[in-house]
Coordinates of C-alpha atoms and ligand atoms in Angstrom, one line a residue:
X1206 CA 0.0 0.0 0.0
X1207 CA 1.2 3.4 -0.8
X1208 CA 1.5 5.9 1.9
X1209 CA -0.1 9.4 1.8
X1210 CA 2.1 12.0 3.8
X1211 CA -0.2 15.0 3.5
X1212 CA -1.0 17.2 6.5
X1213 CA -4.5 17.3 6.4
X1214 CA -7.0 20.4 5.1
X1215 CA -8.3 21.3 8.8
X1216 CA -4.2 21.7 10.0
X1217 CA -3.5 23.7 6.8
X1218 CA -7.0 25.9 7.4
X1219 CA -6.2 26.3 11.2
X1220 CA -2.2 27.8 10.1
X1221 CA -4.7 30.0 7.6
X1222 CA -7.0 31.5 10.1
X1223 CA -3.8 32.4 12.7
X1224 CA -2.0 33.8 9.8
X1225 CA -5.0 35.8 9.1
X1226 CA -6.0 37.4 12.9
X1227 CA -1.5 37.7 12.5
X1228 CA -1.8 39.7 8.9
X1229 CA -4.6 42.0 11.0
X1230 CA -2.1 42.4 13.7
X1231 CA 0.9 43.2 11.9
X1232 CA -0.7 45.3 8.6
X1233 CA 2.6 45.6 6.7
X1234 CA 4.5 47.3 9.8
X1235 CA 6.9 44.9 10.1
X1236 CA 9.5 43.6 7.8
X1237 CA 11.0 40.1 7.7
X1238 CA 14.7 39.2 6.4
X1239 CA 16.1 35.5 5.8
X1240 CA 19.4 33.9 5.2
X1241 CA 19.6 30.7 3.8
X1242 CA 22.1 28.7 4.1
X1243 CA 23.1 25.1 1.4
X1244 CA 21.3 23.6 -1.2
X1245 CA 18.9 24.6 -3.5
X1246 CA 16.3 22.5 -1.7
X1247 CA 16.9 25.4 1.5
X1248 CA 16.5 27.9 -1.3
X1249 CA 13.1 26.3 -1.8
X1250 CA 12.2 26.2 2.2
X1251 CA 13.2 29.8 2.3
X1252 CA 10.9 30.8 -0.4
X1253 CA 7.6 28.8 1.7
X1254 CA 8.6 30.7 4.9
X1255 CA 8.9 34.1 3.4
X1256 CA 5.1 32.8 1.5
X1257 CA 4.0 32.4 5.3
X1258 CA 5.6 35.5 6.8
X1259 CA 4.4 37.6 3.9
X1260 CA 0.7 35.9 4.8
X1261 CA 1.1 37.0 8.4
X1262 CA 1.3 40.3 7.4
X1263 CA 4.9 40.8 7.4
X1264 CA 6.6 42.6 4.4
X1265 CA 10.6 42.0 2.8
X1266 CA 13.6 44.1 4.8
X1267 CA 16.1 44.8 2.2
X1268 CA 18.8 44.6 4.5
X1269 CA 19.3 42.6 8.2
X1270 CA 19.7 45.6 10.0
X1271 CA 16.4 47.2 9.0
X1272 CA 14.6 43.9 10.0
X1273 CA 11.8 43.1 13.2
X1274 CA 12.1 39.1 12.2
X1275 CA 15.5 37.5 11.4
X1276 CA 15.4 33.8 10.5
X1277 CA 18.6 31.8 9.8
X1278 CA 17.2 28.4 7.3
X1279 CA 20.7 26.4 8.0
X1280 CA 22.5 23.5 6.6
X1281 CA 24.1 20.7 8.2
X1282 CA 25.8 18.4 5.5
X1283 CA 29.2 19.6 6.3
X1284 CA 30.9 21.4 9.5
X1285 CA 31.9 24.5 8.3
X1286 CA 28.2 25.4 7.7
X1287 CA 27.4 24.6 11.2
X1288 CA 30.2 26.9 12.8
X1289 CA 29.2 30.2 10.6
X1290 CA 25.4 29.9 11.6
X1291 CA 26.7 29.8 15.2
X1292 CA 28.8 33.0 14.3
X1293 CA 25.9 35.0 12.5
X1294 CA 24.1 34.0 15.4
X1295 CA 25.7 35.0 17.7
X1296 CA 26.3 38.5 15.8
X1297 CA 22.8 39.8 16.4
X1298 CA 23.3 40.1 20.0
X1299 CA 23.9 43.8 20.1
X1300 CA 20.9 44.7 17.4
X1301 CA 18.5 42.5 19.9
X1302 CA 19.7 44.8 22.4
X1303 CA 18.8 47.7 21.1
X1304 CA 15.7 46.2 19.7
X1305 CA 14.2 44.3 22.3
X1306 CA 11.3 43.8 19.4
X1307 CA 13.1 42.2 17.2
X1308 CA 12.4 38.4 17.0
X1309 CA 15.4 36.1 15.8
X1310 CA 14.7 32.5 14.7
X1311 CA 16.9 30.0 13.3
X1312 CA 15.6 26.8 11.4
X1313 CA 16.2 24.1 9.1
X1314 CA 18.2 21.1 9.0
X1315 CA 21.0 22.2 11.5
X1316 CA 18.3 22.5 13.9
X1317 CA 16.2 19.2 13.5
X1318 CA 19.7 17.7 14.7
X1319 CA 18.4 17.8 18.3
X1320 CA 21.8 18.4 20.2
X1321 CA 22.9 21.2 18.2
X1322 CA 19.3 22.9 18.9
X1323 CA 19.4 22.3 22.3
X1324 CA 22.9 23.7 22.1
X1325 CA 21.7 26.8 20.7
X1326 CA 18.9 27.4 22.4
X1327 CA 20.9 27.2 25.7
X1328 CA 24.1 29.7 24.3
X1329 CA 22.1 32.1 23.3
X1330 CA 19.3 32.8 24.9
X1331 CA 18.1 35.7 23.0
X1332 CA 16.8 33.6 19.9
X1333 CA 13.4 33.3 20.1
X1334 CA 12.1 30.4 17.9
X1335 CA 13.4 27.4 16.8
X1336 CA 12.2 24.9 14.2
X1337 CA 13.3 21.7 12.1
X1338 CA 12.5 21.0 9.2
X1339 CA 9.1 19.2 8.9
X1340 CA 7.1 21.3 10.3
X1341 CA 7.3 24.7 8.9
X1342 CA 3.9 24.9 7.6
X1343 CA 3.1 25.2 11.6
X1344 CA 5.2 28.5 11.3
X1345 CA 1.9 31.1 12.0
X1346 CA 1.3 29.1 15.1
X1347 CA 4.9 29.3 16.3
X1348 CA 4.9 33.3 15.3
X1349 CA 2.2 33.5 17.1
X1350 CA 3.0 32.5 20.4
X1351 CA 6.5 34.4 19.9
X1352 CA 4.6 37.7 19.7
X1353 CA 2.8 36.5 22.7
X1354 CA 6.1 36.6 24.7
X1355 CA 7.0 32.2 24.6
X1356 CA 9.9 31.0 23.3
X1357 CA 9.5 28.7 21.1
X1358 CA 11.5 25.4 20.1
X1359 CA 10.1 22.6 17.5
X1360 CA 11.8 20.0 17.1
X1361 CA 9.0 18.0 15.6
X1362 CA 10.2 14.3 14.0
X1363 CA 7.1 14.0 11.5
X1364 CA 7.0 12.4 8.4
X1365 CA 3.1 13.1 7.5
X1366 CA 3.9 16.3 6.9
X1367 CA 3.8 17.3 3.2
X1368 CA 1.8 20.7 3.0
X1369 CA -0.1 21.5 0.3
X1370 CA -1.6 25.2 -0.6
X1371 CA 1.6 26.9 1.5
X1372 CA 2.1 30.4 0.1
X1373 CA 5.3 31.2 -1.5
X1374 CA 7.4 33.8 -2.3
X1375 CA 9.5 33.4 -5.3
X1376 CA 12.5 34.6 -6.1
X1377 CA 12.8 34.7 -9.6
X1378 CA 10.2 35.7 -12.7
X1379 CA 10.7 32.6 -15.1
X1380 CA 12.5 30.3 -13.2
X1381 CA 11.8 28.2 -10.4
X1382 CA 11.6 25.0 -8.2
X1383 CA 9.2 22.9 -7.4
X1384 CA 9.5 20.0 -4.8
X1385 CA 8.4 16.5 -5.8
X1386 CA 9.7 14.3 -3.2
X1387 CA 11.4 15.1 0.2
X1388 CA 13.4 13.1 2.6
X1389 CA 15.9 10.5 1.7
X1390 CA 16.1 6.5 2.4
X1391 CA 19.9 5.9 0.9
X1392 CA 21.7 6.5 4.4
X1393 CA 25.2 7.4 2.3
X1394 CA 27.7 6.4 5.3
X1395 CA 28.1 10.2 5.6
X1396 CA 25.7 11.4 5.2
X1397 CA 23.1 13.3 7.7
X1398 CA 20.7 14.6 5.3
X1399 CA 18.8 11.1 5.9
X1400 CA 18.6 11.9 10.0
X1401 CA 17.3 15.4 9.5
X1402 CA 14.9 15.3 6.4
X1403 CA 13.3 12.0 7.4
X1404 CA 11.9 9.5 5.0
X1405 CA 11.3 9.5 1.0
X1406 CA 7.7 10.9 0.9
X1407 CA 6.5 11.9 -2.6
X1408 CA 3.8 14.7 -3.8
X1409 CA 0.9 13.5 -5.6
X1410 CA 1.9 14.0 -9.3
X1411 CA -1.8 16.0 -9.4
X1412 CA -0.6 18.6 -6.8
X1413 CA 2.8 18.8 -8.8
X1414 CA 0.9 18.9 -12.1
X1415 CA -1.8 21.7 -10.5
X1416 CA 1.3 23.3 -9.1
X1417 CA 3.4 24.1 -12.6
X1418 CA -0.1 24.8 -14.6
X1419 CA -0.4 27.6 -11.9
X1420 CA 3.6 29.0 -12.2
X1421 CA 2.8 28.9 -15.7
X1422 CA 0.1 31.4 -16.2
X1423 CA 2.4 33.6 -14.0
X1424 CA 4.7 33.3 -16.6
X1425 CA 7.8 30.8 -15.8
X1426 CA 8.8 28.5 -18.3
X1427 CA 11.8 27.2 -16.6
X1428 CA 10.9 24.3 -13.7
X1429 CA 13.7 22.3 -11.7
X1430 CA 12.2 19.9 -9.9
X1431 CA 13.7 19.1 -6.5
X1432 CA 14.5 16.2 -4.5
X1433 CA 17.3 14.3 -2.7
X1434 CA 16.4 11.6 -5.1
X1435 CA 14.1 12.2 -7.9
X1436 CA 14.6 8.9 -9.3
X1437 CA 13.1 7.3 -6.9
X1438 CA 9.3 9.2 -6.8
X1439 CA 6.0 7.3 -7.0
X1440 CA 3.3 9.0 -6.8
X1441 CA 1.4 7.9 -3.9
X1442 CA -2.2 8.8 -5.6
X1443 CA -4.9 5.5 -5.0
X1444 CA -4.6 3.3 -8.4
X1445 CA -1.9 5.4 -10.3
X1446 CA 1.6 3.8 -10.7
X1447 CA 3.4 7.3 -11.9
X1448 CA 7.4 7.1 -11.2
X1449 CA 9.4 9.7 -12.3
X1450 CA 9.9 9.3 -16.4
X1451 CA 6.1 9.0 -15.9
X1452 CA 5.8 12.4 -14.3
X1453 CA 8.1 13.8 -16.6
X1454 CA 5.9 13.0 -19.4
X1455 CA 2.5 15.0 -17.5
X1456 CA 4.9 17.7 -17.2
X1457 CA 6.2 18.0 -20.8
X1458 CA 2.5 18.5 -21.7
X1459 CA 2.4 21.7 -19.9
X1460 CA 1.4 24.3 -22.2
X1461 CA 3.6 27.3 -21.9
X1462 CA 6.9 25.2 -19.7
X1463 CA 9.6 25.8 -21.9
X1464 CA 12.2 23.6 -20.0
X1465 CA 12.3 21.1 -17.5
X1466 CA 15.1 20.1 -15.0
X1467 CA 15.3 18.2 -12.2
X1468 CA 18.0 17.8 -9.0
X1469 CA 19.8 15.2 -8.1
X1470 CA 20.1 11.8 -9.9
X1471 CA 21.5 8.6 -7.8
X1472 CA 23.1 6.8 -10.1
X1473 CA 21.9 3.4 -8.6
X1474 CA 18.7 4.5 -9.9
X1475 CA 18.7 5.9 -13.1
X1476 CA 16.5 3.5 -15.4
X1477 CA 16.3 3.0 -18.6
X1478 CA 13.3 4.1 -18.7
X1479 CA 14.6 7.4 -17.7
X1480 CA 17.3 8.0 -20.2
X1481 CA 14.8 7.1 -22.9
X1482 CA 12.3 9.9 -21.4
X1483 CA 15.5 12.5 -21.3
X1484 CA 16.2 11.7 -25.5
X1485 CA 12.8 11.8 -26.4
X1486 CA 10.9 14.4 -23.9
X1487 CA 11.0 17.9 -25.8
X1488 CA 11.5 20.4 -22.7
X1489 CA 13.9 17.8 -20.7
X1490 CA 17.1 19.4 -20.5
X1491 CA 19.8 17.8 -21.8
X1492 CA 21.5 17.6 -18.8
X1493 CA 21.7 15.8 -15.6
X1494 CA 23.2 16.2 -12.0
X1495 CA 24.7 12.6 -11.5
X1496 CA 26.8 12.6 -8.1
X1497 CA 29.4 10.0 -8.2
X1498 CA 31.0 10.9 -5.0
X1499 CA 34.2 9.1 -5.6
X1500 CA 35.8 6.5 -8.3
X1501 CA 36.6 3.9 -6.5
X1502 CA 34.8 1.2 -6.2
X1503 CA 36.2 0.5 -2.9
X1504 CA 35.6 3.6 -1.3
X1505 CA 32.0 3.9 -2.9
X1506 CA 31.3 0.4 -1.4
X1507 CA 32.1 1.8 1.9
X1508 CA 29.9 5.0 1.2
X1509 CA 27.1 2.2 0.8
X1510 CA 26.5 4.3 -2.4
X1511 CA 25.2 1.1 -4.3
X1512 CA 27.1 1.4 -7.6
X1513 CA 30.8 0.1 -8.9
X1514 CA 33.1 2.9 -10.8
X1515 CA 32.5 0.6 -13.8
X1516 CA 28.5 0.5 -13.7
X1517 CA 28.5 4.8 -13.3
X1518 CA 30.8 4.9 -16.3
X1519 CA 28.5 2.3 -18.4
X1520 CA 25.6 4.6 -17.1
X1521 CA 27.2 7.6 -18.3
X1522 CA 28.2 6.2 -22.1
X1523 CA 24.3 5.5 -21.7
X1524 CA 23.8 8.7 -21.3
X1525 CA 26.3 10.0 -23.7
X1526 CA 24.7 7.8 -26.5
X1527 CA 21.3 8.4 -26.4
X1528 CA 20.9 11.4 -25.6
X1529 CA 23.2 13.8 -27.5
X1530 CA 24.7 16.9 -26.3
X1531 CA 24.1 15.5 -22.9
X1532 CA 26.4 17.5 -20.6
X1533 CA 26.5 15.9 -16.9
X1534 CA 27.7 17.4 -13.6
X1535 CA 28.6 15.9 -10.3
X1536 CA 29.5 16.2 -6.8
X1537 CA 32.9 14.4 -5.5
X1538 CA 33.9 13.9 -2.1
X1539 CA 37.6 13.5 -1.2
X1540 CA 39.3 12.0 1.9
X1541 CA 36.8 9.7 2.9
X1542 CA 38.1 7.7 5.8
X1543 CA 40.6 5.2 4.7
X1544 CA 40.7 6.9 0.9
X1545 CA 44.5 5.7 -0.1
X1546 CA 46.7 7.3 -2.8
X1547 CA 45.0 4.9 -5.1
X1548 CA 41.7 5.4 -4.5
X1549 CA 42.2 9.0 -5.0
X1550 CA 43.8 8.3 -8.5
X1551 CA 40.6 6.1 -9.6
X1552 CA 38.5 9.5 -9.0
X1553 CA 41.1 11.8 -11.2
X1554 CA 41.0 8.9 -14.0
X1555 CA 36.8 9.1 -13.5
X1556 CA 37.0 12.7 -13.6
X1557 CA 39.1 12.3 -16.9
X1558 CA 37.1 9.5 -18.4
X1559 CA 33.4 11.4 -18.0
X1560 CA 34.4 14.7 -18.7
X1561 CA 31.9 16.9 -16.5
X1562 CA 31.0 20.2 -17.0
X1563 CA 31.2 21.0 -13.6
X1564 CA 31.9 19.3 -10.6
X1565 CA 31.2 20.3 -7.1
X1566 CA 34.1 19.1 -4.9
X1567 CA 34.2 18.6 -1.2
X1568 CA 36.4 17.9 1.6
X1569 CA 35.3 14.4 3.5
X1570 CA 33.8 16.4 6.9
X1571 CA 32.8 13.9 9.8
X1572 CA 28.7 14.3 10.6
X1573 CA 28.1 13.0 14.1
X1574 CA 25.4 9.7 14.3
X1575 CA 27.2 8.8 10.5
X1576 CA 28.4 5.4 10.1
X1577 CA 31.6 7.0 8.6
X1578 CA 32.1 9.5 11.7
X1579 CA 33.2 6.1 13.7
X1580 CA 35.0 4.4 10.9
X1581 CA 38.4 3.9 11.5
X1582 CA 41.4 6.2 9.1
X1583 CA 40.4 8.9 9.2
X1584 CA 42.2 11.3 6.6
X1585 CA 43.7 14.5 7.8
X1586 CA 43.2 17.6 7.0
X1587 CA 46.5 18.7 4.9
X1588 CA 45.9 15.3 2.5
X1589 CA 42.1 16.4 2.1
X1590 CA 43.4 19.8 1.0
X1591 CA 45.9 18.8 -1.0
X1592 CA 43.5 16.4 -2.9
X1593 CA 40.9 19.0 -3.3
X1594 CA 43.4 21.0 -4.9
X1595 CA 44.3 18.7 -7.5
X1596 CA 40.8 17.1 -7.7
X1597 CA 40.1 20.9 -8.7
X1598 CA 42.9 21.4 -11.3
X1599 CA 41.8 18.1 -13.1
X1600 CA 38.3 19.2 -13.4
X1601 CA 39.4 22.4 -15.1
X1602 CA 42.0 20.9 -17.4
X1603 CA 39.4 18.3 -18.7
X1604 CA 36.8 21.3 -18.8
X1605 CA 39.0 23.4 -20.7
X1606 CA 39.9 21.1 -23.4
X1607 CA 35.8 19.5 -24.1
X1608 CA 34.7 23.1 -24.2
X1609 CA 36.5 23.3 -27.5
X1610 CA 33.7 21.6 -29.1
X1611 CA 31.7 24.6 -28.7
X1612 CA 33.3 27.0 -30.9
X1613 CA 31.1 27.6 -34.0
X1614 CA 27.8 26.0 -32.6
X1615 CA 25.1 27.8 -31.9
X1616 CA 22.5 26.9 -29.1
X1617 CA 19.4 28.5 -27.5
X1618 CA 20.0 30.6 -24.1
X1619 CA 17.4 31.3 -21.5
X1620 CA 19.3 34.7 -20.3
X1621 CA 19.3 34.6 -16.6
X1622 CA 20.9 38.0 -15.8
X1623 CA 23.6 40.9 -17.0
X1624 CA 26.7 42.3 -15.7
X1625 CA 28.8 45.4 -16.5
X1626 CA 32.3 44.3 -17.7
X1627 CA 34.9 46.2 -19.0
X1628 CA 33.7 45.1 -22.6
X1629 CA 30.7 46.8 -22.0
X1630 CA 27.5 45.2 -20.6
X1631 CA 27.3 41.4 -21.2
X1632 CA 24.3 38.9 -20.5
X1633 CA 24.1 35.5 -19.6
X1634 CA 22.5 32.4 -19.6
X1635 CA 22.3 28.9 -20.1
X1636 CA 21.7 26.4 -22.6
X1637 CA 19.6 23.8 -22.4
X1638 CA 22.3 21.3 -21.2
X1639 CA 23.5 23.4 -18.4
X1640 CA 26.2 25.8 -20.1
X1641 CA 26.6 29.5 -18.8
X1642 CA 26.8 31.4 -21.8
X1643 CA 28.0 35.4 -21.8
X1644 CA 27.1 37.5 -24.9
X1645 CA 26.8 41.1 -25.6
X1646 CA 23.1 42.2 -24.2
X1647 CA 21.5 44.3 -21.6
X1648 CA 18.8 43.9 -19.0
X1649 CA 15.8 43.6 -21.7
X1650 CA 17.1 40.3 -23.0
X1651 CA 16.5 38.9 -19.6
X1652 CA 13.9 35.8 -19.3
X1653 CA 13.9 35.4 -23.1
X1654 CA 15.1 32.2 -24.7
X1655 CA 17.8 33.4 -27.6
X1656 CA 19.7 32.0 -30.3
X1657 CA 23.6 32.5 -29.4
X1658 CA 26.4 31.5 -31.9
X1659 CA 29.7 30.5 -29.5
X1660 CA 33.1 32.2 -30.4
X1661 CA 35.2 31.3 -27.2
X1662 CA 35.6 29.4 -24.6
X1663 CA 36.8 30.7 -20.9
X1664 CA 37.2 28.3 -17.6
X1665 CA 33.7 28.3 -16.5
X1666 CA 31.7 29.6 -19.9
X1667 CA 31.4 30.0 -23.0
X1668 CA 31.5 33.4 -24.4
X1669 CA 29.7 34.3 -27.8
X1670 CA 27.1 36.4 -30.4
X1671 CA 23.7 37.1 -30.3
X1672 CA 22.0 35.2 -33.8
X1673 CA 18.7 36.2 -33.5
X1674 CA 15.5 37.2 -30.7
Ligands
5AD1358 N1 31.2 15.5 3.9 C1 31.5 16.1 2.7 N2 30.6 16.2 1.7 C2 29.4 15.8 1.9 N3 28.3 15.7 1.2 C3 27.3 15.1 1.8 N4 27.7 14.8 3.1 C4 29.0 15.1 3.1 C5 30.0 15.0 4.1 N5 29.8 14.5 5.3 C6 28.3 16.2 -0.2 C7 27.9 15.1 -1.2 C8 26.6 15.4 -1.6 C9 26.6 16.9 -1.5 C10 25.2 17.6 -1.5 O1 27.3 17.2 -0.4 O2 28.8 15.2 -2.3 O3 26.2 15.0 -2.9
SF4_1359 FE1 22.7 12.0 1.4 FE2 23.1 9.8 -0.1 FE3 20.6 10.7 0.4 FE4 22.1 12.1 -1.2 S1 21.4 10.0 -1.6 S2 20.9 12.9 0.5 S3 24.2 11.8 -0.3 S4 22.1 9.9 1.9

């Protein structure tokens, strides 16, 4: 039997009404700022909880400083993150003195990790609401009873908690996420995201499909679909048996959606069935976000990541075959405990065999309650840097050289944004496979898929000509 995770109507209507009697209160008076902090699924969060403040009558600061509510939405997957939320943290001190109005919360997954909460609740006793991360749609409730003087921590462990009909605020005009799936049931050996997100719990593929008909006829044509592991959705609706090259397919049917892209891939289970939707799907992007982690087949065994270095690289001349102009990125972690010399030279040779665009590269960085945090060999610190480093210069030589191909092509580029450079003002944007492109254009071209001829290739980019609007 499939599982339904959905808050029910009356919960979501009860949040509604204190919003309401909130948005009374409040009028517009009082301005709201957050800083998130990760991925782009925090992004996402931040986007529902400035929907919620917004609904509670709260309106956007345009600086911290200026702000009567400061959330922090955190991140936990590596350590650094955790000792700069502490810091920023700890920074408002002074402004809550000389605002004793000001309310300062801190959220997210850094803060369904129980200890470090508690932690923070106890050091500094001038935040006044704390929340994980499965609860948020609760948030009017909790704001309540913080203007009513309480302080208030949730540390709620729910897993029935997806949240339909939640306002949200979004950042961009044409581009934007939507969640399919949350949670995560892989337990990578080093991973925490599975301890702090909870289970794999999927949307109904009607509320997704309702969703992106309503984003648009506001006029975005560019959806990324999030979730720790897309592949792995099933719609949990009674009698339907959608997975995710199924929901791909009700989504490619959506007048107006101009391209489709979706975050992150586990190799271990990317079907068939899904490459064949990503070759024959118009609006799938030609690109895909396929985390390898390491190229060892060793060290992923340890990872408990499921795959051999040899089944990822068939995958990827899958990939690479059927669906051409196929660019893929990844993420890599070095200095995983007991990573040897060897090890490390599988993932350069990886590196060198795929050929990604880009790869996001990180230090190994112990998460306490991880089965790797007690594994014995641990790697220090100066060999995890040094590897970074050259992890960092392969990925850039092998860039440098398959970006080559570009020259002379031409390719269509949703244009994200424009900077001044010192060759006058220059627009960018990316192709449907994942490229940054930089071309000669201002402001107006911005949210307008364009034809762009490629003339050179820099680190990062490719540079080129406008062809035609
Ligand atoms: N240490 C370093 N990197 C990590 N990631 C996840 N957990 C850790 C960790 N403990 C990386 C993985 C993942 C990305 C989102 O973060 O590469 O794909
Ligand atoms: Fe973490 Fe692995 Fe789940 Fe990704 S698939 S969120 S790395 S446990």
């Amino acid at each position: 039997m499939k599982k339904e995770f959905k808050v029910s109507q009356a919960d979501i209507l009860l949040q509604k009404d204190i919003a309401d009697q909130l948005s009374g209160l409040i009028c517009g008076t009082k301005k709201y700022y957050i800083q998130t902090y990760g991925c782009q699924m925090n992004s996402h969060d931040s986007e529902k909880i400035a929907g919620i403040f917004e609904q509670c009558g709260f309106v956007k600061a345009s600086d911290k400083t200026s702000a009567d509510l400061i959330v922090f939405n955190t991140c936990c997957v590596r350590e650094h993150a955790e000792l700069r939320v502490f810091g920023n943290v700890g920074a408002l001190r002074t402004q809550k003195e000389e605002n004793h109005e000001l309310i300062i919360g801190v959220c997210g997954c850094m803060m369904q990790q129980e200890d470090v909460a508690k932690k923070l609740y106890k050091r500094y006793p001038f935040v006044d609401l704390i929340f994980g991360t499965h609860e948020m749609y609760k948030l009017p409730e909790m704001l309540s009873n913080v203007i009513n003087g309480q302080r208030v921590i949730n540390l709620a462990k729910n897993d029935d908690d997806i949240a339909e009909g939640i306002p949200v605020i979004r950042n961009g005009s044409f581009s934007t996420n939507v969640n399919i799936m949350y949670g995560c049931n892989n337990f990578c050996s080093y991973c925490i995201v599975p301890y702090v997100r909870g289970r794999e719990r999927s949307r109904s593929h009607k509320d997704i499909i309702d969703e992106i008909r309503q984003l648009s006829a506001l006029g975005y044509t560019e959806i990324t679909l999030l979730g720790q592991n897309v592949n792995s959705y099933r719609s949990p609706d009674a009698g339907e048996s959608i997975d995710f090259p199924g929901l791909l397919k009700l989504i490619n049917e959506i007048d107006g959606i101009e391209r489709i892209r979706f975050l992150t891939s586990h190799p271990k289970d990317l079907s068939h069935r899904l490459i064949e939707a990503m070759a024959t799907l118009d609006k799938v992007c030609k690109h895909i976000h396929l985390p390898v982690q390491s190229g060892s087949t060793r060290i992923l065994d340890e990872m408990n990541r499921k795959y051999t270095r040899e089944g990822y690289l068939a995958l990827v001349d899958e990939l690479k075959k059927n669906v051409p102009g196929i660019e893929i990125t990844t993420d890599i972690i070095v200095g995983f405990p007991g990573e040897t010399d060897e090890d490390f030279n599988d993932t350069l040779t990886l590196v060198e065999a795929v050929g990604y665009s880009a790869a996001y590269t990180f230090k190994y960085s112990k998460r306490k309650g991880t089965k790797a945090a007690v594994m014995q060999n641990q790697v220090s610190e100066e060999v995890k840097k040094q590897r970074l480093r050259r992890l960092n210069d392969c990925v850039v030589m092998t860039l440098k050289m398959l970006n080559e191909k570009y020259i002379g092509t031409r390719g269509v580029v949703l244009v994200e944004g424009c900077d001044d450079t010192r060759s006058g003002k220059m627009a960018f944007g990316k192709l449907s496979n994942f490229k940054t492109v930089y071309f000669p254009g201002d402001e107006s071209l911005i949210g307008q898929y364009l034809v762009v001829s490629i003339d050179e290739v820099m680190n990062n980019s490719l540079k080129g000509t406008l062809v035609s609007k």
